[in-house]
Coordinates of C-alpha atoms and ligand atoms in Angstrom, one line a residue:
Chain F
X465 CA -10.9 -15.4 -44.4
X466 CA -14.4 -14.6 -44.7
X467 CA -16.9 -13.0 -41.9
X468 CA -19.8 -11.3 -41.6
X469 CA -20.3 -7.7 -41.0
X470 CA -23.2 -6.3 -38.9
X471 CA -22.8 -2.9 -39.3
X472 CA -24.9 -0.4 -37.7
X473 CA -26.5 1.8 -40.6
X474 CA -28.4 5.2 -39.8
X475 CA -28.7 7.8 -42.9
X476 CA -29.5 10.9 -40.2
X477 CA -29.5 11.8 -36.5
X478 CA -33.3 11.6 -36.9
X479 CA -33.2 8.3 -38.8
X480 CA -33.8 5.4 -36.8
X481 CA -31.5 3.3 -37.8
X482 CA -30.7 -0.6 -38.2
X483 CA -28.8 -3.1 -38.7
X484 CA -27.4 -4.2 -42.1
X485 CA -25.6 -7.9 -42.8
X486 CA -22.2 -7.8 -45.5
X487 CA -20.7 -11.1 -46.4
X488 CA -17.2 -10.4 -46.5
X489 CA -14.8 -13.1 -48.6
X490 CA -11.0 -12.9 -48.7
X491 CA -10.3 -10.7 -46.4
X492 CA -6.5 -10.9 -45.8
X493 CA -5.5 -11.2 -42.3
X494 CA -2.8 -8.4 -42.3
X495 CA -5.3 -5.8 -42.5
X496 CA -6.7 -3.7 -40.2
X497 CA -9.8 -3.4 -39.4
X498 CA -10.7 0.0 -40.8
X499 CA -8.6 -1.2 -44.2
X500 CA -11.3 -4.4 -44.2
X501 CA -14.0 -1.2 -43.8
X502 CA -12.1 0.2 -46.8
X503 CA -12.6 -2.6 -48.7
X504 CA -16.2 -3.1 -47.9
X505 CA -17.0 0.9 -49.1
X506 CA -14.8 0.2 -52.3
X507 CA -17.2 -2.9 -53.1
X508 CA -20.7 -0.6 -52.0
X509 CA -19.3 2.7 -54.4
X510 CA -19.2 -0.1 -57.1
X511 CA -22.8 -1.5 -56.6
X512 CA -24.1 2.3 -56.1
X513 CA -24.9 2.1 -52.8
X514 CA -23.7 4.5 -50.0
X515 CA -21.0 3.3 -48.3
X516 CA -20.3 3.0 -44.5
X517 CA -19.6 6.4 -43.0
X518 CA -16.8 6.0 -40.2
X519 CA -14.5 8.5 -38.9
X520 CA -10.6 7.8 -39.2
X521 CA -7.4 10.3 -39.9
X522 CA -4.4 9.0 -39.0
X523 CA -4.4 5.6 -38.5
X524 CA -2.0 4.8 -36.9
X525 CA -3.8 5.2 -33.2
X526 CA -2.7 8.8 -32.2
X527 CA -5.3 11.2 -33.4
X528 CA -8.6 9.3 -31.4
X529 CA -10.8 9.4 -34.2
X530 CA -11.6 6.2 -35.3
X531 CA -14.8 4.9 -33.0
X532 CA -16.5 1.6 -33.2
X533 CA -17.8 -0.3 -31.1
X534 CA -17.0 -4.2 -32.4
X535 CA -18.2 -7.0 -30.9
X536 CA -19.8 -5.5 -27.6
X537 CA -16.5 -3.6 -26.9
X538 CA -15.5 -0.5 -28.3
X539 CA -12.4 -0.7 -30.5
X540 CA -12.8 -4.4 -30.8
X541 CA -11.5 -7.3 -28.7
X542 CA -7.6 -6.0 -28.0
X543 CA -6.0 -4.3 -25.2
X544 CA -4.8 -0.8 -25.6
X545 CA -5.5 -0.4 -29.1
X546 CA -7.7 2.1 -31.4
X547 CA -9.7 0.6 -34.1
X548 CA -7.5 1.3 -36.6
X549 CA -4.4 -0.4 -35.4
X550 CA -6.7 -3.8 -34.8
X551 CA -5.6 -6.6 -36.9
X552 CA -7.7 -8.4 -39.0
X553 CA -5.7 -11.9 -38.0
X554 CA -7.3 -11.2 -34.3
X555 CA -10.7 -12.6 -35.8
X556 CA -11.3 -16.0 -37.0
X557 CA -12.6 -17.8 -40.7
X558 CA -16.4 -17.5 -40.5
X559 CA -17.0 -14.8 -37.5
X560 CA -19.5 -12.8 -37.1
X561 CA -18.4 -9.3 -36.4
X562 CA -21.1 -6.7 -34.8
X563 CA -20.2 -2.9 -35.6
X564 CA -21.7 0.1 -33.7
X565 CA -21.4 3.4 -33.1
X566 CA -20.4 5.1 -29.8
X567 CA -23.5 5.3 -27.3
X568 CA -24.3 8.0 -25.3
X569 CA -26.7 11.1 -24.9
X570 CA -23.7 13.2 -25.2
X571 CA -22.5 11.8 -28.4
X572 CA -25.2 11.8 -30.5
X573 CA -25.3 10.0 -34.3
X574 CA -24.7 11.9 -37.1
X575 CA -24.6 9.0 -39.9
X576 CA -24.2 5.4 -39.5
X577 CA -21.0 4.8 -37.0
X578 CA -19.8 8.5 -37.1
X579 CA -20.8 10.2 -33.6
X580 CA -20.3 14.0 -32.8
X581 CA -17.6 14.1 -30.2
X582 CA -17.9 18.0 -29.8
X583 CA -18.8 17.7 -26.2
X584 CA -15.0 16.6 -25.5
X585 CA -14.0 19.7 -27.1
X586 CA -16.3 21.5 -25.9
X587 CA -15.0 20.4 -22.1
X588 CA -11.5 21.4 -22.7
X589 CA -12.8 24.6 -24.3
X590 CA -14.1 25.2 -20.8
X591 CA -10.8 25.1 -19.1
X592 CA -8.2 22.6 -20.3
X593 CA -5.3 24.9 -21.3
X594 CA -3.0 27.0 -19.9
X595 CA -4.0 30.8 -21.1
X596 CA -1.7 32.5 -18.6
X597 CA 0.8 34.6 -20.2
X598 CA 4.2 33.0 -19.8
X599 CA 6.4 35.4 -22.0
X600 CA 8.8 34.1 -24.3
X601 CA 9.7 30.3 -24.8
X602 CA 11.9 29.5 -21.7
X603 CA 14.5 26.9 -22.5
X604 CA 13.2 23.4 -21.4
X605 CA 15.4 22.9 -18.4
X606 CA 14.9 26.5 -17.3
X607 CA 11.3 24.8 -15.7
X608 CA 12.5 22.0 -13.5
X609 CA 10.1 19.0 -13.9
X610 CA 11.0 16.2 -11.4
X611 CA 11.2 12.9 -14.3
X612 CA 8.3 11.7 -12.1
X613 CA 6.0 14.3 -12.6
X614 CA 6.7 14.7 -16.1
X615 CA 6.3 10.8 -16.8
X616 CA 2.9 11.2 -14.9
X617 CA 2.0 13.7 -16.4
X618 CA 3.0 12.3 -19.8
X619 CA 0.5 9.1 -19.1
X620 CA -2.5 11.6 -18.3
X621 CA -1.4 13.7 -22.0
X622 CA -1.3 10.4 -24.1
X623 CA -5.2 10.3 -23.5
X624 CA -6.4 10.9 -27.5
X625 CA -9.7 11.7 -26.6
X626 CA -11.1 8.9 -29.0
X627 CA -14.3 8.2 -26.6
X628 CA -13.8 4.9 -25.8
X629 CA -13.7 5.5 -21.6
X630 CA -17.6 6.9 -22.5
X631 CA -18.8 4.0 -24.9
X632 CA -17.1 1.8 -22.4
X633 CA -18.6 2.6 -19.0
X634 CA -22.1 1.4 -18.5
X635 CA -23.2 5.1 -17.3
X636 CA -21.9 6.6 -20.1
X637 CA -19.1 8.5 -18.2
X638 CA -16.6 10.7 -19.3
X639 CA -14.5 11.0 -15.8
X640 CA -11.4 9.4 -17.6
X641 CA -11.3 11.6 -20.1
X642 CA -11.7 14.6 -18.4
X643 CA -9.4 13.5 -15.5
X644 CA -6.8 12.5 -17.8
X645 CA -7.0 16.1 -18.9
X646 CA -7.3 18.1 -15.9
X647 CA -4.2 15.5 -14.6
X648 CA -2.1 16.3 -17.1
X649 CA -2.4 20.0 -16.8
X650 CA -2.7 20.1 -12.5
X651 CA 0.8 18.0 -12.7
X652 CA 2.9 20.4 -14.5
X653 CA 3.8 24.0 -13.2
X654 CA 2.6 25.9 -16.3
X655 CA -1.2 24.4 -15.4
X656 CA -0.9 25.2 -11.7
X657 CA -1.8 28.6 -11.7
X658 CA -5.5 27.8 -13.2
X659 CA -5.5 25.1 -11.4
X660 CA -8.9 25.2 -9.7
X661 CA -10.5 27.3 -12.0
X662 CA -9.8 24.6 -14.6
X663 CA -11.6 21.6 -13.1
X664 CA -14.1 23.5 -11.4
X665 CA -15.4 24.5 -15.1
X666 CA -14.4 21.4 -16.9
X667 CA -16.3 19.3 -14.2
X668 CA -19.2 21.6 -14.5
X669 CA -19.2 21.5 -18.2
X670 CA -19.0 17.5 -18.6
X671 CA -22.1 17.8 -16.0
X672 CA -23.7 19.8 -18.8
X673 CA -23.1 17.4 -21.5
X674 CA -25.0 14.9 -20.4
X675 CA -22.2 12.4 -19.9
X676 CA -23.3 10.0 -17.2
X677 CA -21.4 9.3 -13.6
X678 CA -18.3 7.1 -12.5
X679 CA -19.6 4.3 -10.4
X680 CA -16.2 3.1 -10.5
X681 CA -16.2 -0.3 -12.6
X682 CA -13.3 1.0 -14.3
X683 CA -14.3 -0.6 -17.7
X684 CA -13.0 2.9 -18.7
X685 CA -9.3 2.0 -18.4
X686 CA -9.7 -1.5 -19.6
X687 CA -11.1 -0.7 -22.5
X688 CA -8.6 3.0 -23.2
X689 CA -6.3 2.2 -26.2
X690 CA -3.7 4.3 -24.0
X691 CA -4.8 2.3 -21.2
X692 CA -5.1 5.7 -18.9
X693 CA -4.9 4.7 -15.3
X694 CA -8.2 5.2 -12.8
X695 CA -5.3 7.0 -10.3
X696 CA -6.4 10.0 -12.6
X697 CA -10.2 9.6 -11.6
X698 CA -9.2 9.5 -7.4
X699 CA -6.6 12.9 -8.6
X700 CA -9.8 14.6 -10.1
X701 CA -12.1 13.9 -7.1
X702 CA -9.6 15.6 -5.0
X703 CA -8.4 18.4 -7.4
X704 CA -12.4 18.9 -7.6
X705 CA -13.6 18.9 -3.9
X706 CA -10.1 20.6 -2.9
X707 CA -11.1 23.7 -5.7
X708 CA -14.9 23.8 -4.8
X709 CA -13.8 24.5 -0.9
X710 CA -10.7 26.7 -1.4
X711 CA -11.3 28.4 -4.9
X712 CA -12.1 31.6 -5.2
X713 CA -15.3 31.2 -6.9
X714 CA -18.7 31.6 -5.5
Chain V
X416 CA -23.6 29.4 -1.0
X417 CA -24.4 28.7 -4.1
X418 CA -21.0 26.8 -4.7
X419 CA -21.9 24.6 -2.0
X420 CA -25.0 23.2 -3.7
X421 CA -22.9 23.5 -6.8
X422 CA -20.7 21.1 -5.1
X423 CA -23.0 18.7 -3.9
X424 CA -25.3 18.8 -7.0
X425 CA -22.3 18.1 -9.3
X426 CA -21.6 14.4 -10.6
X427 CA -18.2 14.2 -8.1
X428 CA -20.2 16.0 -4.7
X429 CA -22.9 13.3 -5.1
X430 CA -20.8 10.7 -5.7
X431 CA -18.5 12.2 -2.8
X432 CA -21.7 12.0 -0.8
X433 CA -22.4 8.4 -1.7
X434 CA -19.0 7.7 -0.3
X435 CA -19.1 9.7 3.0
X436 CA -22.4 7.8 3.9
X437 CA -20.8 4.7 2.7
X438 CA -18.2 5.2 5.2
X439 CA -20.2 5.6 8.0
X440 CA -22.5 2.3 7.2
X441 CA -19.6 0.7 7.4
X442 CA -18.1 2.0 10.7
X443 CA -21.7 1.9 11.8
X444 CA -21.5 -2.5 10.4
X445 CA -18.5 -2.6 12.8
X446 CA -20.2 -1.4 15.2
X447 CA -23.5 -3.9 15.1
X448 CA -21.3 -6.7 14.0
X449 CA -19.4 -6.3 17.9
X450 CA -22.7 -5.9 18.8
X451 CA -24.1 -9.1 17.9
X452 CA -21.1 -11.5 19.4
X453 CA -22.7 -10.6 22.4
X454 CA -25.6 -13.1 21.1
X455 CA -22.5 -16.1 21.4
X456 CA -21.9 -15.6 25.1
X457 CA -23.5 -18.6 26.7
X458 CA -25.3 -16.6 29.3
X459 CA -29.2 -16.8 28.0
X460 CA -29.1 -13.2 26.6
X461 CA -28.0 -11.2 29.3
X462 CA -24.8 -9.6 27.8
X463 CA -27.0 -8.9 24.4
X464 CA -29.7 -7.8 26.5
X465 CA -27.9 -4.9 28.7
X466 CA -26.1 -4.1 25.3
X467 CA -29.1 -3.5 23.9
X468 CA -30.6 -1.3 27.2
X469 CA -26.9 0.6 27.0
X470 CA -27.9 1.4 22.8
X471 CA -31.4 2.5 23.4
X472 CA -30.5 4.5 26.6
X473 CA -27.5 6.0 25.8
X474 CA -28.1 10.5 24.5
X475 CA -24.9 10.0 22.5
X476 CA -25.6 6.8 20.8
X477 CA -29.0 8.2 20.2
X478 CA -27.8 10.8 18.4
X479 CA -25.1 8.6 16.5
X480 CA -28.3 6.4 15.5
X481 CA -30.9 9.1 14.0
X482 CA -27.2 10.2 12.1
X483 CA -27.2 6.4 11.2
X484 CA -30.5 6.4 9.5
X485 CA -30.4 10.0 7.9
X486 CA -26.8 8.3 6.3
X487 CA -29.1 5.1 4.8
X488 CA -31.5 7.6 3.8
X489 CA -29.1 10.0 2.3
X490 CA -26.7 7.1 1.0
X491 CA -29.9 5.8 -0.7
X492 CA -31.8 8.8 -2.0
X493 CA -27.9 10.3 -3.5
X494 CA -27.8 7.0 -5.2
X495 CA -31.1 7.1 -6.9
X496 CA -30.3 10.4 -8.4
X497 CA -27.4 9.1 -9.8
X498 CA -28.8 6.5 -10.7
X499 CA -31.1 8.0 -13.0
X500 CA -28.6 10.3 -14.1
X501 CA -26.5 7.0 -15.7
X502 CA -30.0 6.0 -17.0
X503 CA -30.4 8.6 -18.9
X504 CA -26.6 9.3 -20.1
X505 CA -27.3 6.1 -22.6
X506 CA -30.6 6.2 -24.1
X507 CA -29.7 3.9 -26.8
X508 CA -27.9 0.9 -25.8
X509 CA -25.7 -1.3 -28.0
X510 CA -26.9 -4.2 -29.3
X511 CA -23.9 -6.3 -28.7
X512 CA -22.0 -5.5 -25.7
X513 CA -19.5 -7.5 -24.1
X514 CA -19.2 -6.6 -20.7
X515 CA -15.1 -5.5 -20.2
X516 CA -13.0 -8.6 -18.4
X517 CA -11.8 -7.5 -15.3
X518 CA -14.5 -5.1 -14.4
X519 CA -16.6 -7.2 -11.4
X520 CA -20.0 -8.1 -11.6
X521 CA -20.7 -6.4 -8.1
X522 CA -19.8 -3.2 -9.5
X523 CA -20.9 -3.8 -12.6
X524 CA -24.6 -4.1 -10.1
X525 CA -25.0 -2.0 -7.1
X526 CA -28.0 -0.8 -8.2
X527 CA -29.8 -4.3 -7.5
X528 CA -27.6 -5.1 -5.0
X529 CA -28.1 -1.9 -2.6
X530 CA -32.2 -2.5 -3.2
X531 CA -31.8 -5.9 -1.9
X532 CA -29.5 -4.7 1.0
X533 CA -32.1 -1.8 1.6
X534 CA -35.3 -4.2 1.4
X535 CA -33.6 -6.4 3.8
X536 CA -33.0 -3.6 6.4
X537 CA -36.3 -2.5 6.1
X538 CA -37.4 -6.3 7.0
X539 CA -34.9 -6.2 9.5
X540 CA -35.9 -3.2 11.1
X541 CA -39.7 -3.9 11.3
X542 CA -38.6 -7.2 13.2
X543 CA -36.1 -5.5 15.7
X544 CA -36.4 -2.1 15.7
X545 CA -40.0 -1.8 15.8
X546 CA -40.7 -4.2 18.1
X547 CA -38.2 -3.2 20.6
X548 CA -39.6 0.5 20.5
X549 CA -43.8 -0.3 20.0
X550 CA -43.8 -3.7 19.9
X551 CA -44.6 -6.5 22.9
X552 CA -40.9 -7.1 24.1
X553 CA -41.1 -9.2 27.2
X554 CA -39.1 -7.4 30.2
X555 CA -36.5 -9.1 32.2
X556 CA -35.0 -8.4 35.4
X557 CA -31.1 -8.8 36.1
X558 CA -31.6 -6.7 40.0
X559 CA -28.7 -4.3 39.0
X560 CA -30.5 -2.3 36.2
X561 CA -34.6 -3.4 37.3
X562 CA -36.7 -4.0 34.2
X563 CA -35.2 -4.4 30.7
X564 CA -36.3 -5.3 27.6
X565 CA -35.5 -8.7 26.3
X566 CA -34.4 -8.6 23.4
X567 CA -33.0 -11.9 22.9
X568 CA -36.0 -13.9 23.3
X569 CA -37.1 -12.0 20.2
X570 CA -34.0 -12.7 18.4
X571 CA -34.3 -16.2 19.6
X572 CA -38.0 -16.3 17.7
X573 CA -37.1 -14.8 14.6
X574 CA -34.5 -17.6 14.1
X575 CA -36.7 -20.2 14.9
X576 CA -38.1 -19.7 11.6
X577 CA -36.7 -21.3 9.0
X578 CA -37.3 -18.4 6.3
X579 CA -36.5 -15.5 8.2
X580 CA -33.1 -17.2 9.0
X581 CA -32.8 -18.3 5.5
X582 CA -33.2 -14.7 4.3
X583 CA -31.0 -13.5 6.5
X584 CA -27.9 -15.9 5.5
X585 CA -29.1 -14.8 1.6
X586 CA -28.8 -11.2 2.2
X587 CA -25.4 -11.2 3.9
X588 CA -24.4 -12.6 0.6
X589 CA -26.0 -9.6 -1.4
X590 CA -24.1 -7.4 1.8
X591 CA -20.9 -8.9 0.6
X592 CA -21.4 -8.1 -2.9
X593 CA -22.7 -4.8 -2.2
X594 CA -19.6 -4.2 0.5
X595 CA -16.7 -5.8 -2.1
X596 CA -17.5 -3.2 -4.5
X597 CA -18.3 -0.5 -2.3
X598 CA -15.4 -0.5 0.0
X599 CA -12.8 0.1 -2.3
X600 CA -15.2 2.4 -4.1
X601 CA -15.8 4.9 -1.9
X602 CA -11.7 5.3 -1.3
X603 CA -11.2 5.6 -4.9
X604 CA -14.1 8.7 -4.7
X605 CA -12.6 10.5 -1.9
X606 CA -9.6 10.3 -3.8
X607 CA -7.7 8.2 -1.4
X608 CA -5.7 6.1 -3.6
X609 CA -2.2 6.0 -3.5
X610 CA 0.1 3.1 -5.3
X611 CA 1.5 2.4 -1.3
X612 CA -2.0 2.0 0.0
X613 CA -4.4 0.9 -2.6
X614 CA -3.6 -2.9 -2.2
X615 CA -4.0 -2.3 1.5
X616 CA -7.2 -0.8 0.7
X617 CA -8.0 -3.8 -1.7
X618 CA -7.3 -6.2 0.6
X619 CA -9.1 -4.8 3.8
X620 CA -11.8 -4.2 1.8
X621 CA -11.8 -7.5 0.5
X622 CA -11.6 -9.9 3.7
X623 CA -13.8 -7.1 5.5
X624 CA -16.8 -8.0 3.0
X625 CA -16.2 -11.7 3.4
X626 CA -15.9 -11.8 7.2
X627 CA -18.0 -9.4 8.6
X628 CA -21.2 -10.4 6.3
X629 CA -20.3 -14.5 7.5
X630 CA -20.3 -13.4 11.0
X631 CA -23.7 -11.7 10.4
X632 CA -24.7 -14.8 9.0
X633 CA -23.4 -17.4 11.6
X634 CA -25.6 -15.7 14.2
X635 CA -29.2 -16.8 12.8
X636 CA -27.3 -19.9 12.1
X637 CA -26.3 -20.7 15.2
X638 CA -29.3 -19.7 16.6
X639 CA -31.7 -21.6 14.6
X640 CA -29.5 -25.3 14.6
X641 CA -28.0 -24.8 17.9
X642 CA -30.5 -22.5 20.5
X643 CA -34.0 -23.2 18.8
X644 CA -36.5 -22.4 21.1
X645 CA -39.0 -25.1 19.2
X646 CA -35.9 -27.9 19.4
Ligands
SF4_1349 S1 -9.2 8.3 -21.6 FE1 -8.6 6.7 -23.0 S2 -10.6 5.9 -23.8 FE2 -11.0 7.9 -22.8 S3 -10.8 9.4 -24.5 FE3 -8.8 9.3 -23.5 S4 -7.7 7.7 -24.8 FE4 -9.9 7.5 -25.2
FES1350 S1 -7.5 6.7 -37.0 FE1 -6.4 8.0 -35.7 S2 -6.5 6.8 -33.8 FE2 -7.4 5.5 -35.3

């Protein structure tokens, strides 16, 4: 099929950046979409012209990396998947297909659709792990999880921090991210013990980064290729407000 | 203290804020929704009228009120800040974007739909509020209670006007919007949502912004087709 590309084009954080037009012809429908990207760099290296810088690694929708934003939504029109598992046959003969990076203050451009996610580690940096010392690896059943808990807590950890929750969201917000995160960990007994410490400081660092605030229109979920559940957004405000009046910290 | 203004400074506090003040405008809509059946009962204003004597006499309900605008004022002023704080989280929109299906357009625009709401109580207030505390309301006299303000004649000229009721029927529709997002909104900030009661929550929320905005609405209605002073 062919289409046309609109890709987003920026050679610097300090460029301003536009809009560029590619005619794409036989494109086979089996791809996917970052493969059609492939072959649109192969065809630029050939005419000596730089090709489109994206961000991809394992392709097969696990490691969160590959962000675009296609056609007004980011990772393209279907539900619960990243960029890279999108299939080509999900477009039509003749479509015109928009590309652009991620937006927001806390992810700024670095060159054409590749935007620095570091705030996101940057927020688990601040708390998302478990540094307590828990001596030698225990055998798995010796810590009782109820199958409940674990499953929730398994939905919370499938969250690949790919950004999509923030490109999504209309203030910019990273709530689902970080209360996948801080879910994940407040479920299972290992994370209990930092417990309010964790999202006290993850909160407060996500604050920092710039990331706007939930206003609840849960396009976050919608648009999550692991389709993480807003129940994690009502379990953060209460892990939070619970912390901030019982923690320890001042 | 500093983790209190931490707290309330922080993107949840503000928003848990927005909610807590949310909450009580909506007891508080209850409460002035009961308020105006009174204006049905086919007895020329009196029940409205000693109502109305009862609200503006009453030390508890006093204090309840001034609580009731300091929550507008807060509910508003929280919202703002946030407000600008999404504002400035995306300086560079996208060019295309598609907004998500499923996500409503009343959440979507809360923003425009709380200034209405807030223009409109403004309105509101000047007409009622005003008048009833420095304005020329013509007193009445029922024996039991000796002079009281009259109230409903007021009420009764506001709705003779064709634009003032028409306003009013328009921005119980912005109410509705503003309430069919925020209801459900402000359980899901608190933190109250639970697989057994969110549809519950969904639902009251939902016929709660439908009804009590229509029965808002049916009193200048009734009022202006059915107890026109001009008719
Ligand atoms: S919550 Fe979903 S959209 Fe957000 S970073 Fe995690 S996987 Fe991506
Ligand atoms: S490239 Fe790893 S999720 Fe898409």
């Amino acid at each position: 099929m062919n289409l046309t590309l609109n890709v987003w084009r920026q050679k610097g954080p300090a460029d301003k950046g536009g809009f560029v037009t590619y005619e794409m012809k036989d494109i086979n429908h089996h791809m996917s979409f970052l493969e059609m990207m492939d072959v649109l760099n192969e065809r630029l290296e050939r005419e000596g012209q730089e090709p489109v810088h994206f961000d991809h690694d394992c392709r097969e929708g696990i490691c969160g990396s590959c962000a675009m934003h296609i056609n007004g939504r980011p990772h393209g029109p279907s539900k619960g998947t990243a960029t890279c598992q999108l299939h080509m046959r999900l477009f039509n003969d003749g479509d015109v297909i928009t590309v652009e990076p991620w937006r927001a203050k806390a992810f700024p451009v670095v060159k054409d659709l590749v935007v620095d996610r570091s705030a996101f580690d940057r927020i688990i940096q601040a708390g998302g792990y478990v540094s307590v010392n828990t001596g030698g690896v225990p055998d798995a059943n010796e810590i009782p999880v109820p199958k409940k808990i674990a499953d929730e807590a398994f939905n919370a950890a499938t969250c690949i921090s790919c950004g999509a929750c923030v490109a999504a969201c209309k203030n910019a917000s990273a709530m689902l991210f970080v209360s996948a995160k801080v879910s994940q960990l407040a479920l299972l007994p290992q994370g209990k013990v930092e417990r309010k410490n964790r999202v006290e400081k993850m909160v407060a660092q996500m604050d920092a980064e710039g990331f706007g605030n939930c206003t609840n229109t849960q396009a976050c979920s919608v648009e999550c290729p692991k389709e993480i559940s807003q129940d994690f957004i009502a379990m953060m405000n209460r892990e939070y407000i619970s912390a901030k009046f019982t923690s320890d910290n001042l | 203290m500093s983790w209190l203004t931490q707290t309330f400074s922080s993107s949840i506090g503000r928003k848990f804020l927005t909610a807590l003040t949310g909450f009580f405008l909506i007891i508080f809509l209850i409460g002035h929704v009961t308020g105006n059946l009174l204006l049905f009962k086919p007895d020329e204003g009196r029940a409205f009228n000693e109502y109305t004597a009862f609200m503006t006499g009453n030390l508890g309900i006093m204090i309840v009120r001034y609580l009731l605008y300091a929550a507008i004022l807060a509910h508003v002023i929280i919202t703002l800040l946030l407000a600008y704080h999404n504002r400035k989280a995306r300086p560079v929109g996208y060019k295309k974007a598609a907004p998500s299906p499923h996500v409503s357009w009343s959440s979507r625009n809360m923003g425009i739909l709380g200034t209405l709401v807030l223009i409109f109580i403004v309105i509101h207030m000047s007409n009622f509020w005003y008048s009833l505390k420095w304005g020329m309301v013509p007193t009445i006299n029922y024996q039991e209670g000796g002079d009281i303000k009259n109230l409903y004649v007021v009420v009764l000229d506001s709705f003779s006007n064709l634009w003032y009721t028409a306003l009013y029927v328009v921005m119980m529709v912005f109410l509705s919007l503003h309430l069919m997002h925020g209801f459900q909104s402000a359980f899901q900030t608190l933190g109250w949502r639970h697989k057994k009661y969110w549809p519950i929550i969904r639902n009251v929320g939902f016929w709660f912004s439908i009804l009590v905005p229509i029965i808002f609405a049916a009193m200048p209605l009734y009022i202006y087709f059915f107890r026109n002073i001009n008719h």
